[in-house]
Coordinates of C-alpha atoms in Angstrom, one line a residue:
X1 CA 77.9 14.4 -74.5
X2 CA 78.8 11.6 -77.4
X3 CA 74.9 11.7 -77.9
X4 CA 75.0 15.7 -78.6
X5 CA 77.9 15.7 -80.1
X6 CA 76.4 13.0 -83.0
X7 CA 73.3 15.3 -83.5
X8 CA 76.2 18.0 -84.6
X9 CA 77.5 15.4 -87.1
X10 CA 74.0 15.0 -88.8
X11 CA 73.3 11.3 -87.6
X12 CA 70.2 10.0 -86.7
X13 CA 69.6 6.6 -85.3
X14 CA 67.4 5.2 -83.2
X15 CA 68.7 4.9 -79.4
X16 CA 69.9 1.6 -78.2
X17 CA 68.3 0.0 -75.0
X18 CA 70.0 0.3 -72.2
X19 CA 70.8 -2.8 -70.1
X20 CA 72.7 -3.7 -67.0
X21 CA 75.7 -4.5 -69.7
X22 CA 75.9 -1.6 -71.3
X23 CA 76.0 0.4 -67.4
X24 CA 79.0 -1.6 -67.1
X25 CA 82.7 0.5 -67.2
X26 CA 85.3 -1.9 -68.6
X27 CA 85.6 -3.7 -71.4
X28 CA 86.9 -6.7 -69.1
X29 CA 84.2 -6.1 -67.1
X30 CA 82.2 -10.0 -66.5
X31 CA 79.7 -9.2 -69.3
X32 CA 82.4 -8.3 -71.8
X33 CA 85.7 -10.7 -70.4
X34 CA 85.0 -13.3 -72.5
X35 CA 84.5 -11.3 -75.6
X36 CA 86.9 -9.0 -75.1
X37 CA 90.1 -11.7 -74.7
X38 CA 88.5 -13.3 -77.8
X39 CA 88.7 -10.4 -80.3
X40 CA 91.8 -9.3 -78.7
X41 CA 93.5 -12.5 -78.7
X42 CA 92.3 -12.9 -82.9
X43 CA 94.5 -9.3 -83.5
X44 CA 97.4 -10.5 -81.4
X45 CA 97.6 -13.8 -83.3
X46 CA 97.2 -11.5 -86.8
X47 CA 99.4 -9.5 -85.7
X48 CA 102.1 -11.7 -85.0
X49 CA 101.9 -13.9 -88.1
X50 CA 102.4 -10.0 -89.8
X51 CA 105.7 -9.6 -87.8
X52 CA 106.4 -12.4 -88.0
X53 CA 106.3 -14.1 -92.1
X54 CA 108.6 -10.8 -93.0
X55 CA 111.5 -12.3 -91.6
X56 CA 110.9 -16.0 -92.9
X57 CA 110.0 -15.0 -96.5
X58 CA 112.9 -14.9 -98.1
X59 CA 113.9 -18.3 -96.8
X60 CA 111.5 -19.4 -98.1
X61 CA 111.4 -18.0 -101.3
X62 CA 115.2 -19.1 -101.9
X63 CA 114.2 -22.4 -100.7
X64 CA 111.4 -22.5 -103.4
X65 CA 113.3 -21.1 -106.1
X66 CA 111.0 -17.9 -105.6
X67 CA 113.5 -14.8 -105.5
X68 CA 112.2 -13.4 -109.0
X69 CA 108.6 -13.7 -107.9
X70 CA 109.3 -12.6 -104.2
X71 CA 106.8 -9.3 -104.3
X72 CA 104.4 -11.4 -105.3
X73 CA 103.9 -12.9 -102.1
X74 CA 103.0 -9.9 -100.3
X75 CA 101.4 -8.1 -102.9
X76 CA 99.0 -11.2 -103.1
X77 CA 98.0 -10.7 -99.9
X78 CA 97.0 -7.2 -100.4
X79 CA 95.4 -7.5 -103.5
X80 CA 92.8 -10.3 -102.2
X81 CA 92.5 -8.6 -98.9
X82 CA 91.0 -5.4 -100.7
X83 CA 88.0 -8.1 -102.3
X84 CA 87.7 -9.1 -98.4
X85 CA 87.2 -6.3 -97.1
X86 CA 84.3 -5.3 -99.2
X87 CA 83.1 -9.2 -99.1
X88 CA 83.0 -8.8 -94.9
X89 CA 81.4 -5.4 -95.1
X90 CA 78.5 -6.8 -97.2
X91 CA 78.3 -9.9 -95.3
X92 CA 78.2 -8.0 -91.8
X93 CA 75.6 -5.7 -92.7
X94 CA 73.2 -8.3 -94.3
X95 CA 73.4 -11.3 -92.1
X96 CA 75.4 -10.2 -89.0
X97 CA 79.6 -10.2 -88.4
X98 CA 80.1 -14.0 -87.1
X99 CA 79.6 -15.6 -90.3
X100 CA 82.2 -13.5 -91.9
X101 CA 84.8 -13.8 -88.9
X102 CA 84.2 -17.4 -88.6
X103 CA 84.8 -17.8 -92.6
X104 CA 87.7 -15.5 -92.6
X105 CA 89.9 -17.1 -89.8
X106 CA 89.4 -20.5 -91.9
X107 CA 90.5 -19.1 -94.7
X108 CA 93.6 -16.8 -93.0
X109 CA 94.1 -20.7 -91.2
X110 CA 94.0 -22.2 -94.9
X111 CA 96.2 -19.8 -96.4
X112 CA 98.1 -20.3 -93.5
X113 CA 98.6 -24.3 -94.2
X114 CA 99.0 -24.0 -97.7
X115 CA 102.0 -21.6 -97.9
X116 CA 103.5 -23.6 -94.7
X117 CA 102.9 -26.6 -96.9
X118 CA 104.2 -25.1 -100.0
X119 CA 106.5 -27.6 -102.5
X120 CA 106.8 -24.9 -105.2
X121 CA 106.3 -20.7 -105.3
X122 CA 103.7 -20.7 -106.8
X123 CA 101.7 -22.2 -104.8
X124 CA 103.1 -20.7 -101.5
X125 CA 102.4 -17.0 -103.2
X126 CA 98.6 -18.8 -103.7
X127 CA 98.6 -19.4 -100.0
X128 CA 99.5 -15.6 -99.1
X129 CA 96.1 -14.9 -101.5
X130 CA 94.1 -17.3 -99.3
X131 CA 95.3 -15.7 -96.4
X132 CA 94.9 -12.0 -97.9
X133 CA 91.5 -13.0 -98.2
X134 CA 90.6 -14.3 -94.7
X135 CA 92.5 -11.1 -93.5
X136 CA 90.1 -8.5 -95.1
X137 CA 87.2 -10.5 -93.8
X138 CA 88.2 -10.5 -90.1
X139 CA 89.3 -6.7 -89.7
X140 CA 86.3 -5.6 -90.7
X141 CA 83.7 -8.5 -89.2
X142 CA 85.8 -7.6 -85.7
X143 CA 85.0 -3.6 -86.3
X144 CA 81.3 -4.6 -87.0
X145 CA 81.3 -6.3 -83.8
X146 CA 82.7 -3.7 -81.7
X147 CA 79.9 -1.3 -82.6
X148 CA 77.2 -4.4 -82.1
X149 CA 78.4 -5.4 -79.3
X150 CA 79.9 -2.3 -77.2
X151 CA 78.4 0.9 -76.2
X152 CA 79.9 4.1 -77.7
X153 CA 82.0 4.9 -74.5
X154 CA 83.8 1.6 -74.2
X155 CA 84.4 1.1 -78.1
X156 CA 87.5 3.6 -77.1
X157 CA 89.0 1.2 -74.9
X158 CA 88.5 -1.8 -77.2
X159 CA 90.3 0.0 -80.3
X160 CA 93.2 0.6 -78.0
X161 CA 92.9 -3.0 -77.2
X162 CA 93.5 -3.5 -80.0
X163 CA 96.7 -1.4 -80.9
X164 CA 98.1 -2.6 -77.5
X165 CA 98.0 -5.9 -79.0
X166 CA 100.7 -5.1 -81.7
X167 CA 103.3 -3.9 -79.0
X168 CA 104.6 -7.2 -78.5
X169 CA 104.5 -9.0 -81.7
X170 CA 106.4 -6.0 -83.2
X171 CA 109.0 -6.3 -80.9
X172 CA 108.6 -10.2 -80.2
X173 CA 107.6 -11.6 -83.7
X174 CA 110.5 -11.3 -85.9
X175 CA 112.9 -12.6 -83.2
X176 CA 110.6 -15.3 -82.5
X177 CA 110.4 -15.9 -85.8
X178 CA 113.7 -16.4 -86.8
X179 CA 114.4 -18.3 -84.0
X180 CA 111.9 -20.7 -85.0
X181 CA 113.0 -20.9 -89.2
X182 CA 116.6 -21.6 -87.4
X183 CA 115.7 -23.9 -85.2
X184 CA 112.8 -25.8 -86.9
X185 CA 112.6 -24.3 -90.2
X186 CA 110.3 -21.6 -91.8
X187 CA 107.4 -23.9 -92.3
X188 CA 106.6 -23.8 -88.8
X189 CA 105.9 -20.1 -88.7
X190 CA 103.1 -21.2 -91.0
X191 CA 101.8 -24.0 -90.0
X192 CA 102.5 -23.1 -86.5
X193 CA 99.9 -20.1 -86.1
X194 CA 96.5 -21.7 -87.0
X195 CA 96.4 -24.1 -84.0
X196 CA 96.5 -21.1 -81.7
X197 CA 93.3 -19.6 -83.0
X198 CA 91.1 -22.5 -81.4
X199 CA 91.6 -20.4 -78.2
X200 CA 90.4 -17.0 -79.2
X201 CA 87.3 -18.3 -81.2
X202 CA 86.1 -20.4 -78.1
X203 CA 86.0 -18.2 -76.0
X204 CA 84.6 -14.9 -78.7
X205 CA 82.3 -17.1 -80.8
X206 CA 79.8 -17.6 -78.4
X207 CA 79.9 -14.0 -77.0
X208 CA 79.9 -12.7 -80.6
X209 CA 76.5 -14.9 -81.1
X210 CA 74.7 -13.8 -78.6
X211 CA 75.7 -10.0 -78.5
X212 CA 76.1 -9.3 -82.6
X213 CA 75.0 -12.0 -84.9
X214 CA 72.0 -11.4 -87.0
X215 CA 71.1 -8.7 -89.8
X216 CA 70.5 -5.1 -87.9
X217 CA 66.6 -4.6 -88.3
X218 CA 65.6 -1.0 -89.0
X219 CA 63.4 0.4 -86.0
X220 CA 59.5 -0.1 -87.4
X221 CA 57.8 3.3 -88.7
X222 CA 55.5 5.2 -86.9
X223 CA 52.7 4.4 -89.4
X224 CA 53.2 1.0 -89.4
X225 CA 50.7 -1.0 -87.7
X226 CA 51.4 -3.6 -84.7
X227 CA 49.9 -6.2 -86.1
X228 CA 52.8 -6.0 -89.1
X229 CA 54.9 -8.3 -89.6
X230 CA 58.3 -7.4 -87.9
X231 CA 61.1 -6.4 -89.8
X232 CA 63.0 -9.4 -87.9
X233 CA 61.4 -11.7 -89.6
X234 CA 61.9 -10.4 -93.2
X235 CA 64.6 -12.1 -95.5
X236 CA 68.3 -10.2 -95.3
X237 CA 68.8 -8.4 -97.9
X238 CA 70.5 -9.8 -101.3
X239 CA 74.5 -8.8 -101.3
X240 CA 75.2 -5.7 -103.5
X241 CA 76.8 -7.0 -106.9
X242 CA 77.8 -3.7 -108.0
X243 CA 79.8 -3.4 -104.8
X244 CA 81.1 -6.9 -105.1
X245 CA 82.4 -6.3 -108.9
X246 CA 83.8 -2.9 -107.8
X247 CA 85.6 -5.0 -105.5
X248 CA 86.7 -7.2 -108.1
X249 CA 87.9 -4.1 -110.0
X250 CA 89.7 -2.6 -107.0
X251 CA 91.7 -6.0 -106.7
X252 CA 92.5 -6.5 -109.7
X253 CA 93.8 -3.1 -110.3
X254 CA 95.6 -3.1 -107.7
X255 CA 97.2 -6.2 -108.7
X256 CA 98.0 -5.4 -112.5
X257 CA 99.8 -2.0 -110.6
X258 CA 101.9 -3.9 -108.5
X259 CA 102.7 -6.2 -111.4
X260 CA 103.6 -3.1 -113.3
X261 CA 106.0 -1.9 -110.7
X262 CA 107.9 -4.9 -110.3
X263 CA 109.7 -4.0 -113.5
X264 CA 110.1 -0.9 -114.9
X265 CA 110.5 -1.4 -118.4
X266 CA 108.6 0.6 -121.0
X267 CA 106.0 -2.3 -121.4
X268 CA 104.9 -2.2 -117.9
X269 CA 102.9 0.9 -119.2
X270 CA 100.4 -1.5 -120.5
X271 CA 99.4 -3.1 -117.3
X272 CA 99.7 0.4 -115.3
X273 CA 97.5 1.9 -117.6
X274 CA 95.0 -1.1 -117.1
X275 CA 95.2 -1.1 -113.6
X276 CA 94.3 2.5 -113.0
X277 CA 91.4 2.0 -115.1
X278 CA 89.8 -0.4 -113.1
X279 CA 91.0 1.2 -109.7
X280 CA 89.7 4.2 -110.3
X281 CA 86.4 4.0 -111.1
X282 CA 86.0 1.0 -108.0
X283 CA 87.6 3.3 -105.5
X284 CA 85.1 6.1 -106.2
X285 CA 82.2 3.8 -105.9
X286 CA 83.5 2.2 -103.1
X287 CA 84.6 5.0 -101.0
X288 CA 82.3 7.6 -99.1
X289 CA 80.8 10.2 -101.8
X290 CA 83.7 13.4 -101.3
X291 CA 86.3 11.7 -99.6
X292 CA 89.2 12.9 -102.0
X293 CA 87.5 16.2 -101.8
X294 CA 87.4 16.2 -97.8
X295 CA 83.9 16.7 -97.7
X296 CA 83.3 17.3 -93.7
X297 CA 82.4 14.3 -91.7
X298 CA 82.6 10.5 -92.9
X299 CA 84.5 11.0 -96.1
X300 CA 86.7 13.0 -94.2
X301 CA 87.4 10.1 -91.7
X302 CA 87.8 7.8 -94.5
X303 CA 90.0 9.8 -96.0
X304 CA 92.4 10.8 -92.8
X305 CA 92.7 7.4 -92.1
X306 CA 94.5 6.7 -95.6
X307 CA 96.3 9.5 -95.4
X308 CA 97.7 9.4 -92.1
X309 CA 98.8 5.0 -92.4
X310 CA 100.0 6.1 -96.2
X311 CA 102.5 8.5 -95.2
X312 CA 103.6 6.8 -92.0
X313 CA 104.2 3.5 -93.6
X314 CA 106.2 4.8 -96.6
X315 CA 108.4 6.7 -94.3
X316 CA 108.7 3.8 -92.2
X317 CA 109.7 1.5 -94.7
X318 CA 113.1 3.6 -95.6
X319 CA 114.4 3.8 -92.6
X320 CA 116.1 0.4 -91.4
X321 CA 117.3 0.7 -95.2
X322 CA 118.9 4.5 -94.5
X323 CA 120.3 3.1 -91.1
X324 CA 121.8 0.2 -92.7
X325 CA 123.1 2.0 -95.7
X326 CA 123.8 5.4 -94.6
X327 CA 125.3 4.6 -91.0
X328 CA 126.7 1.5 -91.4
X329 CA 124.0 -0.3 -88.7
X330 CA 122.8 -3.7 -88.8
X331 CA 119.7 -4.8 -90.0
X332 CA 118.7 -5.9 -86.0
X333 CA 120.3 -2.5 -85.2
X334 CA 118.3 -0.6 -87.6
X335 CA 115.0 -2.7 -86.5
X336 CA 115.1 -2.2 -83.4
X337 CA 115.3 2.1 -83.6
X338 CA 111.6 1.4 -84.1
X339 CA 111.0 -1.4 -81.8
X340 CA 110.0 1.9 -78.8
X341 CA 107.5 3.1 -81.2
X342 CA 105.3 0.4 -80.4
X343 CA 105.1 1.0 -77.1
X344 CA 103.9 5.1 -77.6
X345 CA 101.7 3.9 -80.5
X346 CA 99.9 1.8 -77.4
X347 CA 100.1 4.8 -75.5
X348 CA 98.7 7.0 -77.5
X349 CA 95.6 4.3 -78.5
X350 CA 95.0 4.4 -74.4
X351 CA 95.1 8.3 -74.4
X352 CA 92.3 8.8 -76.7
X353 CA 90.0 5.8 -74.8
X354 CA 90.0 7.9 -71.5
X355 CA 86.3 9.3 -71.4
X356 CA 87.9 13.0 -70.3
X357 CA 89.5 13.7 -73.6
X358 CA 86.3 12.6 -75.8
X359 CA 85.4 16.4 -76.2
X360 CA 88.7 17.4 -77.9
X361 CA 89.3 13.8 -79.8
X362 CA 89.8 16.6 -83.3
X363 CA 92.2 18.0 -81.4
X364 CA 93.9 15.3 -80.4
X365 CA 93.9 14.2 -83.8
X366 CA 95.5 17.1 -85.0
X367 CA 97.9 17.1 -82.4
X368 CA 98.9 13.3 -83.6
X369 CA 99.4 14.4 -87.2
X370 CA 102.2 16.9 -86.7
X371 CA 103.9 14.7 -84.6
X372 CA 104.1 12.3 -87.3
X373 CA 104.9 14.8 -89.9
X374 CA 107.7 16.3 -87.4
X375 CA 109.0 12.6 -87.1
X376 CA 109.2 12.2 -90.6
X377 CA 110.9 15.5 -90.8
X378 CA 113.6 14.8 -88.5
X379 CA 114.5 11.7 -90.3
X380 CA 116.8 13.1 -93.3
X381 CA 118.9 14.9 -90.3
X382 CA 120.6 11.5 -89.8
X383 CA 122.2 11.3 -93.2
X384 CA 124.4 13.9 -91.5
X385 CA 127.5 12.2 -89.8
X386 CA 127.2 14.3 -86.7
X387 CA 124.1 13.9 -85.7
X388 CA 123.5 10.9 -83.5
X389 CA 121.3 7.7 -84.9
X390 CA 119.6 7.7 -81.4
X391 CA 117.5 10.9 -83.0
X392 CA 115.8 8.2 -84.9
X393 CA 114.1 5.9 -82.1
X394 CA 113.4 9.2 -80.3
X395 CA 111.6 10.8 -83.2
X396 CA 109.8 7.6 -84.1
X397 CA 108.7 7.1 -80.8
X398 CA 106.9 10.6 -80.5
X399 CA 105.7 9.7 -84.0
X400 CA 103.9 6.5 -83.0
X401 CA 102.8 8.6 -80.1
X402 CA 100.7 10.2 -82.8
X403 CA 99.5 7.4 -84.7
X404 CA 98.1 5.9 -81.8
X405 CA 96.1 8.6 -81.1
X406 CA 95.2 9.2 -85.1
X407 CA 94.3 5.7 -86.2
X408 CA 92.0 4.7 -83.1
X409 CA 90.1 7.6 -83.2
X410 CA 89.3 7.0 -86.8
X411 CA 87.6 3.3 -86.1
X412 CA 85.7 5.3 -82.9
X413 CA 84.8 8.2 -85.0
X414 CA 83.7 5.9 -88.1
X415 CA 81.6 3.7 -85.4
X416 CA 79.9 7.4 -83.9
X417 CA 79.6 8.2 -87.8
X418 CA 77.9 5.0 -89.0
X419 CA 74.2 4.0 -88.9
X420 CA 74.0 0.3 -87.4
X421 CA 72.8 -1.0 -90.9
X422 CA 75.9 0.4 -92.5
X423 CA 79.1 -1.0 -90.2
X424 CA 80.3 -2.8 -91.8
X425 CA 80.5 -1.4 -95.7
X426 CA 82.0 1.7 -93.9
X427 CA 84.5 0.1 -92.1
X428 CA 85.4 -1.7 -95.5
X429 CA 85.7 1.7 -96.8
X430 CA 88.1 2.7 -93.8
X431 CA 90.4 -0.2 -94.3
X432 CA 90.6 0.3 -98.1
X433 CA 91.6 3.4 -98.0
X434 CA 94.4 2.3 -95.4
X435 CA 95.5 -0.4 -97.0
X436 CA 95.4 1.2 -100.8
X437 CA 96.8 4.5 -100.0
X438 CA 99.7 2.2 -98.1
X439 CA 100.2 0.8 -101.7
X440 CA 100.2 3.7 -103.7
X441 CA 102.4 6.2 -101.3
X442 CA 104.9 3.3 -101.4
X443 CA 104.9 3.2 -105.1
X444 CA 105.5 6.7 -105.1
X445 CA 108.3 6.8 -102.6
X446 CA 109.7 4.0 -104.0
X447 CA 109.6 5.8 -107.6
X448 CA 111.2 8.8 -106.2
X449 CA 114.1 7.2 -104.6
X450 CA 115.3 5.0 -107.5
X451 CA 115.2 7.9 -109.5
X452 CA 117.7 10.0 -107.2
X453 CA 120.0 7.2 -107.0
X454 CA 118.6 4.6 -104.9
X455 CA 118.7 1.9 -107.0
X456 CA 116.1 -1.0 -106.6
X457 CA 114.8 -0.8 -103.2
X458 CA 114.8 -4.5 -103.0
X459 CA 118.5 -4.8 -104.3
X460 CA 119.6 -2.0 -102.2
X461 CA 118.3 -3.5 -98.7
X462 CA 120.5 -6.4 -99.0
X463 CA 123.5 -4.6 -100.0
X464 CA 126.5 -3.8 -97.4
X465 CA 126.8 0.1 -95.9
X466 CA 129.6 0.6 -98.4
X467 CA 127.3 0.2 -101.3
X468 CA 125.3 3.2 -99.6
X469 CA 122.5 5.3 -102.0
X470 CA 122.6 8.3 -102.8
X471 CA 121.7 10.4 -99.6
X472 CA 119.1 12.5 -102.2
X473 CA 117.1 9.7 -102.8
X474 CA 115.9 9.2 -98.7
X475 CA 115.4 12.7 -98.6
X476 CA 113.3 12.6 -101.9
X477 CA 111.0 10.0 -99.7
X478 CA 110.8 11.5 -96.2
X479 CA 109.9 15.7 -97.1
X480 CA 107.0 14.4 -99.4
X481 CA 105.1 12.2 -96.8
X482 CA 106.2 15.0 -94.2
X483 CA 104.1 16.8 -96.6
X484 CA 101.4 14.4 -96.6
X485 CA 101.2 14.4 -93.1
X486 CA 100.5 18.2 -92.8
X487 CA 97.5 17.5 -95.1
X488 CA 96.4 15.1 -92.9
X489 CA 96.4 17.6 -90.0
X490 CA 94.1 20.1 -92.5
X491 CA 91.7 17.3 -92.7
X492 CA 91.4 17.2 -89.0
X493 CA 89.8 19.8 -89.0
X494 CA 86.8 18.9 -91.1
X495 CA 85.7 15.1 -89.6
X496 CA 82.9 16.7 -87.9
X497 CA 79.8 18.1 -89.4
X498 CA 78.8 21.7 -88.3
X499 CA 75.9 21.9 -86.6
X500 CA 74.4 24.4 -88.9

């Protein structure tokens, strides 16, 4: 069935051989345990430290004197994770996914150490760069392995796996990790983390070394003769430098914008300007070929995949702060109308990994994106007195619901999509567009709510419920990614090739 229904999306590729593994039904399954909990473990431990360094931050940065530079330390991260993420797909394609996973947990562990270790801002925001960095390797070394190492109908079950493995660091992380900058101080949620990997890599190293390292060789021509020499034994290809300096360009751009919109002043122009001409240009080249025009099929993916995390995330960022300002909550109050979403999000990740909804995954996918643009929707209802705050964790939850079943389906579609040889530049491409279209949609909603009267976002987050915003200005955020949303459910409709 997932064989036929790749022939519809115009890929060829050689069939892999069939092994006693591969017969195998569970990804815990003996030939797979070890793997699996290795992998798994890696994301739990990301995910975590992501939960987790939000609520020690600004202790930190008050301890280091940081405050004016405090967007600095996440947008570091993002900026040098963009430059990994092209780095790892390059690295995986060429020379196999365990020497970029093995390099990019030492340098998350590094960046890790040196922000825990920090004496001055400056260099803790460098240690959020390291860090950045190791992150964009690992995501996409650990996609590259999944399709290496997995067949087709278990890579389902590993990408919910994976989604599973954010439920309880987004509920547990931020309490944990306030407990611990309390108790012991916010270097150890730093410094803490790193030791915890030896665990994970023990047990997925060898597993990953056996199953996926190596360069994939092409399958040897029909007019080739068997006394050739094997395509094994040929060098790996040289990296792509026009990729790598459009990753360069990407990063920096992407930087000098985020630079820009920490202050508004008429100068910031200057680097805005700069930084859209080098994003542009390195997010066309870097991208699938038609994935702003929704060309049907990978671009499409690509481009759904942005879209859908985009919209979500800028709605999601607003609405402790509405909560908080708008209903008088507290901020644990207001985090935890979202703490249920993590378990649908789960939910929704095992929904699309049961082999009996395979044939209708576009559906499902469509399905997923109204929810989340009818969560969004519901959110600017709240600003009304009457209705009940509860309205939020229930629409949240059904919204999750429909990530879960949006965003795994992209890493298995983008794995059906992908010719072995070329993994791991498009799963790069997959988690740029995530991670820029975050960016840029938060920009935007960020714009659009200081302008109706929401002040500094930053300023206005710390402020007491009778220093509310203007009600406008959260209404001016949620309809516009509801918006977005809906064109995320059009592009549903196009990630498959017809077979004509």
């Amino acid at each position: 069935m997932v064989d036929s229904e790749r022939r519809g999306a115009g890929v060829t590729r050689s069939p892999a051989p069939t092994s006693v593994a591969d017969r195998e039904d569970s990804v815990l399954s003996r030939s797979y345990r070890g793997l699996s909990i290795g992998i798994v473990s890696v994301v739990l431990l990301i995910a975590f430290e992501a939960m987790a360094v939000g609520t020690a931050m600004p202790v930190a940065a008050r301890e280091l004197d940081g405050i004016s530079v405090y967007g600095f330390a996440f947008s570091a991260y993002f900026t040098t994770s963009l430059f990994g993420m092209v780095l790892a797909g390059q690295w995986a394609d060429r020379r196999g996914p365990l020497g970029a996973l093995t390099a990019g947990i030492g340098t998350f562990a590094a960046g890790l150490v040196l922000s825990g270790t920090a004496g001055a801002m400056w260099l803790f925001v460098l240690g959020r760069a390291v860090q950045g960095l190791g992150g964009g390797l690992v995501i996409v070394a650990l996609y590259v392995v999944v399709g290496r190492a997995y067949p087709e109908r278990l890579r389902p079950s590993i990408m919910a796996a994976f989604a599973a493995s954010w439920v309880v660091p987004s509920v547990v992380g931020p309490l944990a990790s306030g407990a611990v900058t309390e108790q012991l101080g916010w270097r150890w949620v730093f410094l803490g983390i790193p030791a915890l990997v030896v665990l994970p890599l023990a047990l997925a190293l060898p597993q990953i070394r056996r199953r996926a390292s190596g360069p994939v060789t092409s399958s040897p021509s029909p007019s080739s003769s068997p006394s050739s020499p094997s395509s094994a034994s040929a060098p790996a290809p040289s990296f792509d430098r026009r990729r790598i300096r459009l990753a360069f360009g990407i990063s920096l751009g992407a930087g000098l914008l985020q630079y820009a919109a920490q202050d508004l002043s008429w100068w910031s122009l200057v680097p805005a300007v700069a930084g859209a001409a080098l994003l542009v240009p390195a997010v066309l080249g870097l991208l699938p070929r038609g994935t702003y025009r929704a060309v049907r099929g990978l671009p499409s993916v690509v481009l759904l995949r942005g879209v859908a995390a985009g919209s979500f995330v800028a709605a999601e960022s607003f609405v402790p702060l509405m909560l908080v300002t708008q209903r008088g909550l507290s901020p644990t109050l207001a985090g935890f109308s979202l703490a249920a979403g993590g378990g649908t999000w789960a939910l929704g990740s095992w929904v699309q990994a049961r082999a009996r909804v395979e044939p209708y995954r576009e559906r499902l996918m469509t399905v997923g994106m109204v929810l989340v643009a009818a969560a969004i929707t519901t959110l600017p209802g709240v600003l009304v007195d009457s209705v009940p705050v509860w309205i939020v964790a229930v629409a949240w939850a059904f919204g999750c619901f429909g990530m879960g079943l949006v965003i795994s389906s992209t890493s298995v579609l983008l794995l059906q999509l992908s010719a072995p040889e070329e993994a791991g530049t498009n799963s790069a491409a997959l988690q740029i567009s995530d991670g820029l279209t975050n960016a840029l949609l938060l920009a935007a909603g960020g714009a659009a709510f200081a302008a109706l009267g929401g002040g500094a976002v930053g300023h206005t987050a710390t402020t007491a419920a009778g220093t509310a915003s203007h009600p406008a200005a959260f209404v001016a955020v949620f309809l516009p990614m509801a918006g977005v949303a809906l064109v995320g459910a059009w592009v549903t409709t196009r990630l498959r090739v017809s077979a004509n």
